[in-house]
Coordinates of C-alpha atoms and ligand atoms in Angstrom, one line a residue:
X2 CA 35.1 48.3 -15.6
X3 CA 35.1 49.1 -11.5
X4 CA 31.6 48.1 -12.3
X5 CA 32.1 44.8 -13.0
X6 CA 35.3 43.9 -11.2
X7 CA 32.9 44.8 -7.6
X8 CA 30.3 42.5 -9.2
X9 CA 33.0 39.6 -9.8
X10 CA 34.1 40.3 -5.8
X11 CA 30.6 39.8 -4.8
X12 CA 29.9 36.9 -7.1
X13 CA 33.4 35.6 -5.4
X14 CA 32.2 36.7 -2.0
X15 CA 29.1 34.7 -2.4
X16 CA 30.6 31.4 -4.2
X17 CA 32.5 31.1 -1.3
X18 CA 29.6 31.4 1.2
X19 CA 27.5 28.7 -0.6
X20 CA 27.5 25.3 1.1
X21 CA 29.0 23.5 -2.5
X22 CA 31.2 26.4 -2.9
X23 CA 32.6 25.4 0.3
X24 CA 32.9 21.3 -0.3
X25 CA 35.2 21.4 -3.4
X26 CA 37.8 23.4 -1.2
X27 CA 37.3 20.8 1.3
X28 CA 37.6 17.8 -0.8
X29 CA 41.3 17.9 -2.3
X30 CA 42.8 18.2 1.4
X31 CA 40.5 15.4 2.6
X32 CA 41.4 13.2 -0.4
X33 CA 45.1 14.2 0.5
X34 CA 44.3 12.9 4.5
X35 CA 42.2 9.7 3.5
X36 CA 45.7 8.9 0.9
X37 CA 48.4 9.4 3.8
X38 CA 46.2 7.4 6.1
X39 CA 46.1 4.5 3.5
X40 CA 49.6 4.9 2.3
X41 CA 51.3 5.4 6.2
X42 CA 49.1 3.4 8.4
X43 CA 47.2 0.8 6.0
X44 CA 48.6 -2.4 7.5
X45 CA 48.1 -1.6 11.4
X46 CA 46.4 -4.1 13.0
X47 CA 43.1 -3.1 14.6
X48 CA 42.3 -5.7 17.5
X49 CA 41.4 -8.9 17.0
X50 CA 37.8 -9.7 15.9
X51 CA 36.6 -12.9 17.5
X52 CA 33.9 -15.8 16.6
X53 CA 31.6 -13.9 18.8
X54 CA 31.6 -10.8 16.5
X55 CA 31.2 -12.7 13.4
X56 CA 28.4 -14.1 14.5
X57 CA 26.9 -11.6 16.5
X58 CA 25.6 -9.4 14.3
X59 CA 29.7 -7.8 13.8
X60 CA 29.3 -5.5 16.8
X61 CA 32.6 -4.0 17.8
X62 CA 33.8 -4.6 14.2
X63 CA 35.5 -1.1 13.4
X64 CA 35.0 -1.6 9.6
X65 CA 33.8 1.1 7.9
X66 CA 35.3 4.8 7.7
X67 CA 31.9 7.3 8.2
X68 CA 33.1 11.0 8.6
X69 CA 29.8 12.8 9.8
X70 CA 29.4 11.5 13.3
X71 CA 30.9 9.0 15.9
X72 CA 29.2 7.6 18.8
X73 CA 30.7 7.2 21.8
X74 CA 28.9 4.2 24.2
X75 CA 29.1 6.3 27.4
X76 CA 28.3 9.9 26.0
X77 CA 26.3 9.5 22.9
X78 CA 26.1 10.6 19.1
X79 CA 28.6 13.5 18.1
X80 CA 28.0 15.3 14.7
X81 CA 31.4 16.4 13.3
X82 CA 32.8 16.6 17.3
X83 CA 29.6 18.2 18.3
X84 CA 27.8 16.5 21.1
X85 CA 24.2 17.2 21.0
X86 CA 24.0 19.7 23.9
X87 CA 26.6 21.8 21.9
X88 CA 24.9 21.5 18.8
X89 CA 21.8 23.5 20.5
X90 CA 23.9 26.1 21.8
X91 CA 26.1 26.8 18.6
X92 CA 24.0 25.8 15.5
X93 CA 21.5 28.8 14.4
X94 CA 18.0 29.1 15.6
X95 CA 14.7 30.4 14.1
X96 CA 13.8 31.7 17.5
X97 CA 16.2 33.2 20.2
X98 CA 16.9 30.6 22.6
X99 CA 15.1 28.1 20.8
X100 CA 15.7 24.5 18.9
X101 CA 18.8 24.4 16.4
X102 CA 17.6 24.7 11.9
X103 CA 18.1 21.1 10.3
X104 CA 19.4 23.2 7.9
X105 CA 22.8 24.2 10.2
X106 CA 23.3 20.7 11.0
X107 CA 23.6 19.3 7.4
X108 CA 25.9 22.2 6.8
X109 CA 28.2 20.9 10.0
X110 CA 27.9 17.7 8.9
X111 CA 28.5 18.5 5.2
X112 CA 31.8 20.7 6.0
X113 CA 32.9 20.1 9.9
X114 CA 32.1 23.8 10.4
X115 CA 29.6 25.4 12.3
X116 CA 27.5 27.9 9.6
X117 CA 25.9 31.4 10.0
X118 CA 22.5 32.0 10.4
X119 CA 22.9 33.7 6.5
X120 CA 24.5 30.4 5.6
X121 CA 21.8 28.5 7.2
X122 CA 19.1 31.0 5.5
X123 CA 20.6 30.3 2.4
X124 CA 20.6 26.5 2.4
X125 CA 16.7 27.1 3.7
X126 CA 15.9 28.9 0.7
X127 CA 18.1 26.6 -1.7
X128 CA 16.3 23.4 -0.6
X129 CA 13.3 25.4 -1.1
X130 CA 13.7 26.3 -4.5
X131 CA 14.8 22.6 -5.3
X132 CA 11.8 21.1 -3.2
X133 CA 9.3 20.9 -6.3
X134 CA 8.3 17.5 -6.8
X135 CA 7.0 16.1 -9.8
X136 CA 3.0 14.8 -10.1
X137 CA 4.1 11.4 -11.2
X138 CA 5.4 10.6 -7.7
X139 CA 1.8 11.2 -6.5
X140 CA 0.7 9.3 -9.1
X141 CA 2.7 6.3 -7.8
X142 CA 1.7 7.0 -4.2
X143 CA -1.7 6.7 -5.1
X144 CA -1.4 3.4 -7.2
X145 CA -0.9 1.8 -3.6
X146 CA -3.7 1.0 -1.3
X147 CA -4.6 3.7 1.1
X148 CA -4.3 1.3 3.9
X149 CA -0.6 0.7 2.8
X150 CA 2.6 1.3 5.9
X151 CA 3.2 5.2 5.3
X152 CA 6.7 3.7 5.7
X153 CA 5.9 1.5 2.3
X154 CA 4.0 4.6 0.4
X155 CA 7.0 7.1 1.9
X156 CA 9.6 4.3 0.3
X157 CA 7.4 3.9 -2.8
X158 CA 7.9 8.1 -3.4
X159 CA 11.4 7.8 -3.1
X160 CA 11.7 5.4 -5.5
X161 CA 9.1 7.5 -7.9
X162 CA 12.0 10.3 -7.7
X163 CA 14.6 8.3 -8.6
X164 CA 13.7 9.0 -12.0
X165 CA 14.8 12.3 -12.4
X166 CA 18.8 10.9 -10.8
X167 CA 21.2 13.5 -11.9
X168 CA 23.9 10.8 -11.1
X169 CA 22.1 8.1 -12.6
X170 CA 22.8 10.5 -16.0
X171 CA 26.1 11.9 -15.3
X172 CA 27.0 8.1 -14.8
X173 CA 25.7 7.0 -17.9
X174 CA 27.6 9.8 -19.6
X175 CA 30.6 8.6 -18.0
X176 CA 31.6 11.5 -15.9
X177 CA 34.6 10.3 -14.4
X178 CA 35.1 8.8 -10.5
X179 CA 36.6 11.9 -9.4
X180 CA 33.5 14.1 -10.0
X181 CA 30.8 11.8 -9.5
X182 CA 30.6 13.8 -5.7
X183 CA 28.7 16.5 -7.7
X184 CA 26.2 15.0 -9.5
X185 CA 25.7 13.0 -5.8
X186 CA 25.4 16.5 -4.3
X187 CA 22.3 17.7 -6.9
X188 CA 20.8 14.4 -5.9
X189 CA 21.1 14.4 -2.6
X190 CA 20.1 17.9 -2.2
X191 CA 17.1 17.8 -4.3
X192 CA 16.3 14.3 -2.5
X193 CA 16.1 16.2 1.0
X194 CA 14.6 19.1 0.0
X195 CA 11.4 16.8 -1.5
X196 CA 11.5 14.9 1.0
X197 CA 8.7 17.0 3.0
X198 CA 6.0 17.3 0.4
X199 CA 6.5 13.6 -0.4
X200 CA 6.4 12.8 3.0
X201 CA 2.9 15.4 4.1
X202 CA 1.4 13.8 1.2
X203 CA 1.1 10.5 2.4
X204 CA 0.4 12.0 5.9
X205 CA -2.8 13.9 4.5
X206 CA -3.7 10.9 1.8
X207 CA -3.8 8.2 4.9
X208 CA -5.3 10.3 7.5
X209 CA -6.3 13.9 6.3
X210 CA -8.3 15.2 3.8
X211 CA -5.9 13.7 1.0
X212 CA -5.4 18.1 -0.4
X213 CA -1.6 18.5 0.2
X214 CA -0.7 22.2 1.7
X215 CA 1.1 24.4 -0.3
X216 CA 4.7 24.8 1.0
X217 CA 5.0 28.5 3.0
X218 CA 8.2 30.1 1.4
X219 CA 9.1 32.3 4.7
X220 CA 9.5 29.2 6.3
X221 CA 12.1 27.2 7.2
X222 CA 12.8 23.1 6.2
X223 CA 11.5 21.6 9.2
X224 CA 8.8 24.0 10.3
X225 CA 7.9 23.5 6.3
X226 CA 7.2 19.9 7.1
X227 CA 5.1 20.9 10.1
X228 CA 3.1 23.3 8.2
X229 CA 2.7 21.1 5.4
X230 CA 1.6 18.2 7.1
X231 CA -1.1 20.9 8.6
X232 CA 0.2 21.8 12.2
X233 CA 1.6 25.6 12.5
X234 CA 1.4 25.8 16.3
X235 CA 4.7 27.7 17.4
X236 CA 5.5 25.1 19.3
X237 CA 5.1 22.0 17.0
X238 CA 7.4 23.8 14.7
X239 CA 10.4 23.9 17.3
X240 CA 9.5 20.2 18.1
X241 CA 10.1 19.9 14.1
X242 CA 13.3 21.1 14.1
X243 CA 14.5 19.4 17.2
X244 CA 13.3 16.5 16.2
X245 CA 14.8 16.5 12.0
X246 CA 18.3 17.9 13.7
X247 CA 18.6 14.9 16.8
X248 CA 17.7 12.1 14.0
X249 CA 19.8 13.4 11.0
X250 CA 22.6 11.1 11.9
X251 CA 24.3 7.9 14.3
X252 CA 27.7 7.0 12.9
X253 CA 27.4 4.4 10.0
X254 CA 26.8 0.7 11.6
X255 CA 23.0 1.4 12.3
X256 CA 20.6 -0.4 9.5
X257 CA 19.4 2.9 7.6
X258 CA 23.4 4.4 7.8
X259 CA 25.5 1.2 6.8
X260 CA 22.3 0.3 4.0
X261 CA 22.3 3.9 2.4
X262 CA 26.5 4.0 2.2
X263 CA 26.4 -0.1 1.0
X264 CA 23.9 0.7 -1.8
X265 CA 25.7 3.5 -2.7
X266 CA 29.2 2.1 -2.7
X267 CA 27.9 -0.2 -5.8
X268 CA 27.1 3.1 -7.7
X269 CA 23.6 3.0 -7.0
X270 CA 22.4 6.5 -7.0
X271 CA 21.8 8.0 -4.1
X272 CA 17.4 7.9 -4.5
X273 CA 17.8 3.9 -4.7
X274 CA 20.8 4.2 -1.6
X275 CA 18.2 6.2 0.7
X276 CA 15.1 4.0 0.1
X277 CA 17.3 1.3 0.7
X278 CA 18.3 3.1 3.7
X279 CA 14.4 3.6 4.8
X280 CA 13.4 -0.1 3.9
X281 CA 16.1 -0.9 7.1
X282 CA 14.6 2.2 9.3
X283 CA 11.3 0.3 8.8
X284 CA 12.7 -2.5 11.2
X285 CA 10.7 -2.4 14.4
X286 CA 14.1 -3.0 16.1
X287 CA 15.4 0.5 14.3
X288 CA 13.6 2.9 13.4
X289 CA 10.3 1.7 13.2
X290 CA 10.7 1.2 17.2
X291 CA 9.1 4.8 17.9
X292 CA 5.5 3.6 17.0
X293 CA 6.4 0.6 18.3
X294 CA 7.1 2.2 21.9
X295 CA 4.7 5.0 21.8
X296 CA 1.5 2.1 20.8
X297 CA 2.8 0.2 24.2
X298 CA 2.9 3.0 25.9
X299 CA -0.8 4.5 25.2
X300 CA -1.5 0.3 25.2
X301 CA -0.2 0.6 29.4
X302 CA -3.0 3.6 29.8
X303 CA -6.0 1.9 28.4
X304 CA -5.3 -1.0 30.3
X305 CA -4.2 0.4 33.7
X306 CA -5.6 4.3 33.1
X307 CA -3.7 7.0 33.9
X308 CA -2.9 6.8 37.5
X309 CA -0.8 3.8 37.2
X310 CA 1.0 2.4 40.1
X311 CA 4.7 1.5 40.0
X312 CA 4.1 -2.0 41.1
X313 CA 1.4 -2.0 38.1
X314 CA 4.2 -0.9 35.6
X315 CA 6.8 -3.5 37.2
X316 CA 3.7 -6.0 36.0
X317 CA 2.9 -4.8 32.2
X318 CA 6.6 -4.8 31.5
X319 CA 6.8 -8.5 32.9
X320 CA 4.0 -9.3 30.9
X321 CA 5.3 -7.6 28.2
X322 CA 8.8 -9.5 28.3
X323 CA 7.3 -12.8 29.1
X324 CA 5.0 -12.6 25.9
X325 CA 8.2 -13.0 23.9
X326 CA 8.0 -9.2 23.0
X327 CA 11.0 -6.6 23.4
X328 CA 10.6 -3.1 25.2
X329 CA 11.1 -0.9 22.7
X330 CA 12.5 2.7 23.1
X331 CA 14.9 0.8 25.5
X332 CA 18.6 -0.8 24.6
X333 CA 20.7 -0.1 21.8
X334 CA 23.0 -1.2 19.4
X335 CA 26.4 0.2 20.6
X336 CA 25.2 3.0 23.6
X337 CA 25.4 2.1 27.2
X338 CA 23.9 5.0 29.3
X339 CA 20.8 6.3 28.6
X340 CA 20.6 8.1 24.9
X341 CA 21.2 11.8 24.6
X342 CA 18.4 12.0 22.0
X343 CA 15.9 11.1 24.6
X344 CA 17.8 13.5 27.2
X345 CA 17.0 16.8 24.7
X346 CA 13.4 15.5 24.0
X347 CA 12.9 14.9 28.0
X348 CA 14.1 18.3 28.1
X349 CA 11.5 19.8 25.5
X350 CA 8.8 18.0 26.9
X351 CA 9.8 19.4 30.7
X352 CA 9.6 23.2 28.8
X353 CA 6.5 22.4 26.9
X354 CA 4.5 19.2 28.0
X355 CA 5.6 18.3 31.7
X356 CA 1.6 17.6 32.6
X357 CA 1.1 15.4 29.4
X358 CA -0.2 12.0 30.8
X359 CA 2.2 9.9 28.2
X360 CA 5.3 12.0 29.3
X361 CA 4.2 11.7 33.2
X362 CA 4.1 7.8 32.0
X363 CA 7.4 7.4 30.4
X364 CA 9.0 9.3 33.6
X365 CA 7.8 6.5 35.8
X366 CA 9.4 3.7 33.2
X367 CA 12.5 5.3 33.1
X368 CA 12.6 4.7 36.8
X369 CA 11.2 1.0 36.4
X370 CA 12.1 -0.3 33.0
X371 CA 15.9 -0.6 33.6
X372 CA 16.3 -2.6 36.8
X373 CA 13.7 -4.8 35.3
X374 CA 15.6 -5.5 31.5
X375 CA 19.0 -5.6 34.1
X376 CA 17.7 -8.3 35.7
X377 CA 17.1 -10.5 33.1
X378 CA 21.1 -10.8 32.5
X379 CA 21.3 -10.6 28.8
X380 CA 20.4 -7.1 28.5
X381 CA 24.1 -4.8 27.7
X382 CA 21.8 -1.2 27.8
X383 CA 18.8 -1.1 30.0
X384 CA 18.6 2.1 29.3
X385 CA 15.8 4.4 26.9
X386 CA 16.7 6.0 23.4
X387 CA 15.5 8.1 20.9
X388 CA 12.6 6.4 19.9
X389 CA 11.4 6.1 23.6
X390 CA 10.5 9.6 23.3
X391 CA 9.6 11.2 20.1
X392 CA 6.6 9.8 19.5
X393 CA 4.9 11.1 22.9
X394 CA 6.0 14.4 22.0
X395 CA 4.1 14.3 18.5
X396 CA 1.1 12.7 19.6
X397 CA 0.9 16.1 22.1
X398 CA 0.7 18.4 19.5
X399 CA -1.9 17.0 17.2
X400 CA 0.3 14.4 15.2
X401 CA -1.4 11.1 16.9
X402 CA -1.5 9.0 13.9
X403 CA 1.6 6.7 15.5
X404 CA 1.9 4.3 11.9
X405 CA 3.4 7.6 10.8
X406 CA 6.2 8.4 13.2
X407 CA 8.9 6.5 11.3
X408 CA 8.4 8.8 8.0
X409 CA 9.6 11.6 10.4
X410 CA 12.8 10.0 11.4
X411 CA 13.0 9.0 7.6
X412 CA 13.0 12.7 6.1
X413 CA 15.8 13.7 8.9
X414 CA 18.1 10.6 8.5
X415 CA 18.4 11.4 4.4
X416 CA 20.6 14.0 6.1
X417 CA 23.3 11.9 7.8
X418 CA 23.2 9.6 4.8
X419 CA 23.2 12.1 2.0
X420 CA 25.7 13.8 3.7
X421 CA 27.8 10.7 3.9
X422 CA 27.1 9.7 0.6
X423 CA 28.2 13.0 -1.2
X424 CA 31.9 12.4 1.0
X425 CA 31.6 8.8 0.0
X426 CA 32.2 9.6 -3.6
X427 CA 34.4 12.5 -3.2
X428 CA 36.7 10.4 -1.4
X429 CA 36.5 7.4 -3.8
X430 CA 35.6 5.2 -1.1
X431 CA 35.5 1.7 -2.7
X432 CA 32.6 -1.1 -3.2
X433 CA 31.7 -1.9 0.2
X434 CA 32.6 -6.2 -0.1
X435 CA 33.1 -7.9 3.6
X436 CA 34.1 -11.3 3.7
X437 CA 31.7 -14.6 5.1
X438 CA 32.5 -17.6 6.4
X439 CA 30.2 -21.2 6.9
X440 CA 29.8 -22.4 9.9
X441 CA 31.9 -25.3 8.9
X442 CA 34.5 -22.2 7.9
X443 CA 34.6 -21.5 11.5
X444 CA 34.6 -24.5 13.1
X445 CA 37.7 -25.8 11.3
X446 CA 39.4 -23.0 12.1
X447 CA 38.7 -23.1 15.6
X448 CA 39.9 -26.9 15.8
X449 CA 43.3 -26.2 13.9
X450 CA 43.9 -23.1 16.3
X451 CA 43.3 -25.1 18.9
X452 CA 45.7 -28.0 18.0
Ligands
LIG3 N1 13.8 -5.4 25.7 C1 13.9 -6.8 25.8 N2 15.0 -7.5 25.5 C2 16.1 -6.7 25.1 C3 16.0 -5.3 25.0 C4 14.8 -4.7 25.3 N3 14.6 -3.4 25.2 N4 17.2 -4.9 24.5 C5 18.0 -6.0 24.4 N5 17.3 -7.1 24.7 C6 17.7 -8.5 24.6 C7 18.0 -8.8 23.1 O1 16.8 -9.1 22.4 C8 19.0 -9.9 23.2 O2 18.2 -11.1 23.5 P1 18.6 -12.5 22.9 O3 20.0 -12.8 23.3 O4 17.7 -13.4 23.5 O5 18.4 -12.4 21.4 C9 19.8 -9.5 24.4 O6 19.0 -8.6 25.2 C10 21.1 -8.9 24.2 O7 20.9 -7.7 23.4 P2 21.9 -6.5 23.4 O8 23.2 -7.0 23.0 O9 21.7 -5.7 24.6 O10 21.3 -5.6 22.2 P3 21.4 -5.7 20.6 O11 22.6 -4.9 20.2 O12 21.3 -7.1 20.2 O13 20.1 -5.0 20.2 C11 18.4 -3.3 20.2 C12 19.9 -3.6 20.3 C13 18.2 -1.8 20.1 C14 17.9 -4.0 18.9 C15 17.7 -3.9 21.4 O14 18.1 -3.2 22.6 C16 16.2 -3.8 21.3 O15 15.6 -4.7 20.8 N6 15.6 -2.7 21.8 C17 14.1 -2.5 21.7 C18 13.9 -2.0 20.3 C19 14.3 -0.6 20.1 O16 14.0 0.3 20.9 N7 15.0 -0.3 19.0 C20 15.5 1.1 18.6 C21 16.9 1.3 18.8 C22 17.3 2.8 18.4 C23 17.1 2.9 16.9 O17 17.9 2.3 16.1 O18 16.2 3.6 16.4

């Protein structure tokens, strides 16, 4: 009887360490918070939006409630309080001293707290065991040309998983809207654990052999993704992990965030929310921007070689603005100082990489780009972000094939928006359903204000 009542302890002990375990005590007090906050403080006014807002693009427009991170314009992304900087000294490591696990950053951004490295192990191991994928996803990844966007053949796996929606059933079956968070969790769980053999396939059909690599089970998510797509150096594996952790999430008003949590809030499942979500990341002005930036940048060196001059650079990106083109890796959305995202990867690339030509390159640009895009008086951030800078790290270690680079920010960013997603449903958050207005709308409004 002693027997049994230790092995009911453990199998306590352990229910409470698991990362689900831990959501449904969280969700009741949350549901209690997001109730109050309706109930007590529903009808306070929040500013005044203006004609400018509406139509530009609804920046400033606080409009949509997104728990796992804030951006602040002057100090950058914070994952559940966490600036970035913190997140590398507190989140677990695979190596002392090293990058923080993936893994430890969807727990944080799944529960607010900061896990233990047996936590993190865990969740390695559980996304692991869920990460089998099944062969008619290949099969629909090779019905598309070879010479197909990885973005379109990444998207086109997605959608090939969708099939095996637990949500999509529990839905059907009419599970009611209290517990739909669940059957969001097994989805979203299963969808970023198989995201990294979806993702090395297309890697290796496009530009490899086409012969997938076996997953290594001692390994972590992110250096998983590394191995599978056929680079083990040490080194290339922290870059993994640095680079799935700093992409995971950005609030929820960029494309792939607000797309992912729009989809979803009609019911969608949450394999048709996140291609949704990757469709938007495909955007050269979002996601897609870190090919984008790294092609001009290896673009500058086989016109100018290596040994540029500043006075040359000042040139190519006058060139490159009076061609009608945008800088990309520079500006953004809602920061205005230069992005944190680009700080940690300067950072790793100053440990790793300082001599790399490309790096040595995009030093120089951070010094001329920004007087240059100030100058031309339209600009509100001059300054470089994340996509600046990842690609130039990849392309050092092997990974040169730059058409691919937005895959990679694709596998981390079903993070922030699975992670969203499974709070999304356990706090009933409604259809997402803003309002338009014509042209005409607007201008009649203005006139009668005006009288
Ligand atoms: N190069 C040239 N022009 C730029 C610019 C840049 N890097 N950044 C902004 N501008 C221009 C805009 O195109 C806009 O011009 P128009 O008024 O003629 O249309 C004007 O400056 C004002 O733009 P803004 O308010 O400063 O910026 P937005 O919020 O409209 O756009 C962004 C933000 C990121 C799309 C823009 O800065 C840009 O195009 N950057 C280059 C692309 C890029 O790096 N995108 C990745 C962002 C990060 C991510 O989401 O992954």
């Amino acid at each position: 009887m002693a027997f049994f009542r230790g092995l009911t302890a453990v199998s306590r002990l352990r229910s409470r360490m698991d990362l689900k375990s831990q959501l449904r005590e969280l969700i009741p007090e949350q549901q209690d918070r997001l109730k109050k906050l309706k109930s007590e403080h529903g009808k306070v006014q929040l500013g005044n939006i203006t004609v400018d807002m509406v139509l530009g693009g609804m920046r400033g427009i606080i409009g949509m409630l997104w728990e796992t991170s804030l951006v602040d314009p002057e100090e950058g992304i914070r994952f559940r309080g966490l600036s970035i900087p913190e997140c590398r000294k507190v989140l677990p490591t695979a190596v002392e001293g090293g990058e923080p696990l993936p893994e430890g950053l969807l727990w944080l951004l799944l529960t607010g707290k900061v896990p233990t490295k047996d936590q993190v192990d865990a969740l390695s191991k559980e996304l692991l065991a869920r990460s089998t994928v099944p062969a008619h996803v290949y099969k629909v990844i090779d019905a598309l040309p070879v010479t197909a966007h990885p973005m379109t053949q990444f998207t086109a796996g997605i959608m090939a998983l969708q099939v095996e929606s637990e949500f999509q059933k529990a839905y059907g079956n009419g599970l009611p809207k209290s517990k739909l968070w669940e059957p969001t969790y097994e989805d979203c769980l299963n969808l970023i654990a198989r995201l990294p053999p979806v993702a090395s396939y297309v890697y290796r059909r496009i530009f490899k052999d086409g012969k997938s690599i076996e997953a290594d089970d001692s390994l972590d998510y992110a250096a998983n993704l590394s191995h599978m797509l056929g680079f083990d150096d040490p080194r290339m594996l922290e870059l993994m992990r640095l680079h799935v952790t700093i992409h995971a999430d950005h609030e929820g008003g960029n494309i792939s965030s607000h797309t992912g949590h729009l989809v979803g809030s009609a019911l969608s499942d949450p394999y048709l929310s996140f291609a949704s979500s990757v469709n938007g990341l495909a955007g050269p002005l979002h996601g897609l921007a870190n090919q984008e930036a790294l092609l001009w940048l290896k673009s500058i060196i086989q016109e100018t070689g290596s040994d540029v001059t500043t006075d040359q650079l000042k040139d190519y990106v006058w060139k490159t603005l009076k061609s009608g083109k945008v800088v990309h890796g520079f500006g953004h959305g809602v920061l205005r100082r230069t992005d944190p995202r680009y700080l940690c990867q300067r950072e790793f690339a100053l440990k790793y990489l300082p001599e790399d030509p490309l790096f040595q390159l995009l030093s120089k640009l951070y010094e001329v780009v920004p007087p240059i895009l100030t100058e031309l008086g339209k600009v509100k951030n001059p300054w470089p972000n994340v996509d600046a800078h990842s690609g130039l790290l990849l392309n050092h270690f092997g990974l040169s094939e730059t058409r691919y680079h937005t895959v990679l920010f694709g596998v981390s960013r079903s993070m922030g928006v699975g992670s969203q997603l499974i709070w999304d449903r356990a706090l009933g958050l409604p259809l997402e359903r803003p309002k338009s207005v014509t042209m005409e709308w607007l201008e009649n409004y203005c006139k009668n204000k005006a009288a």
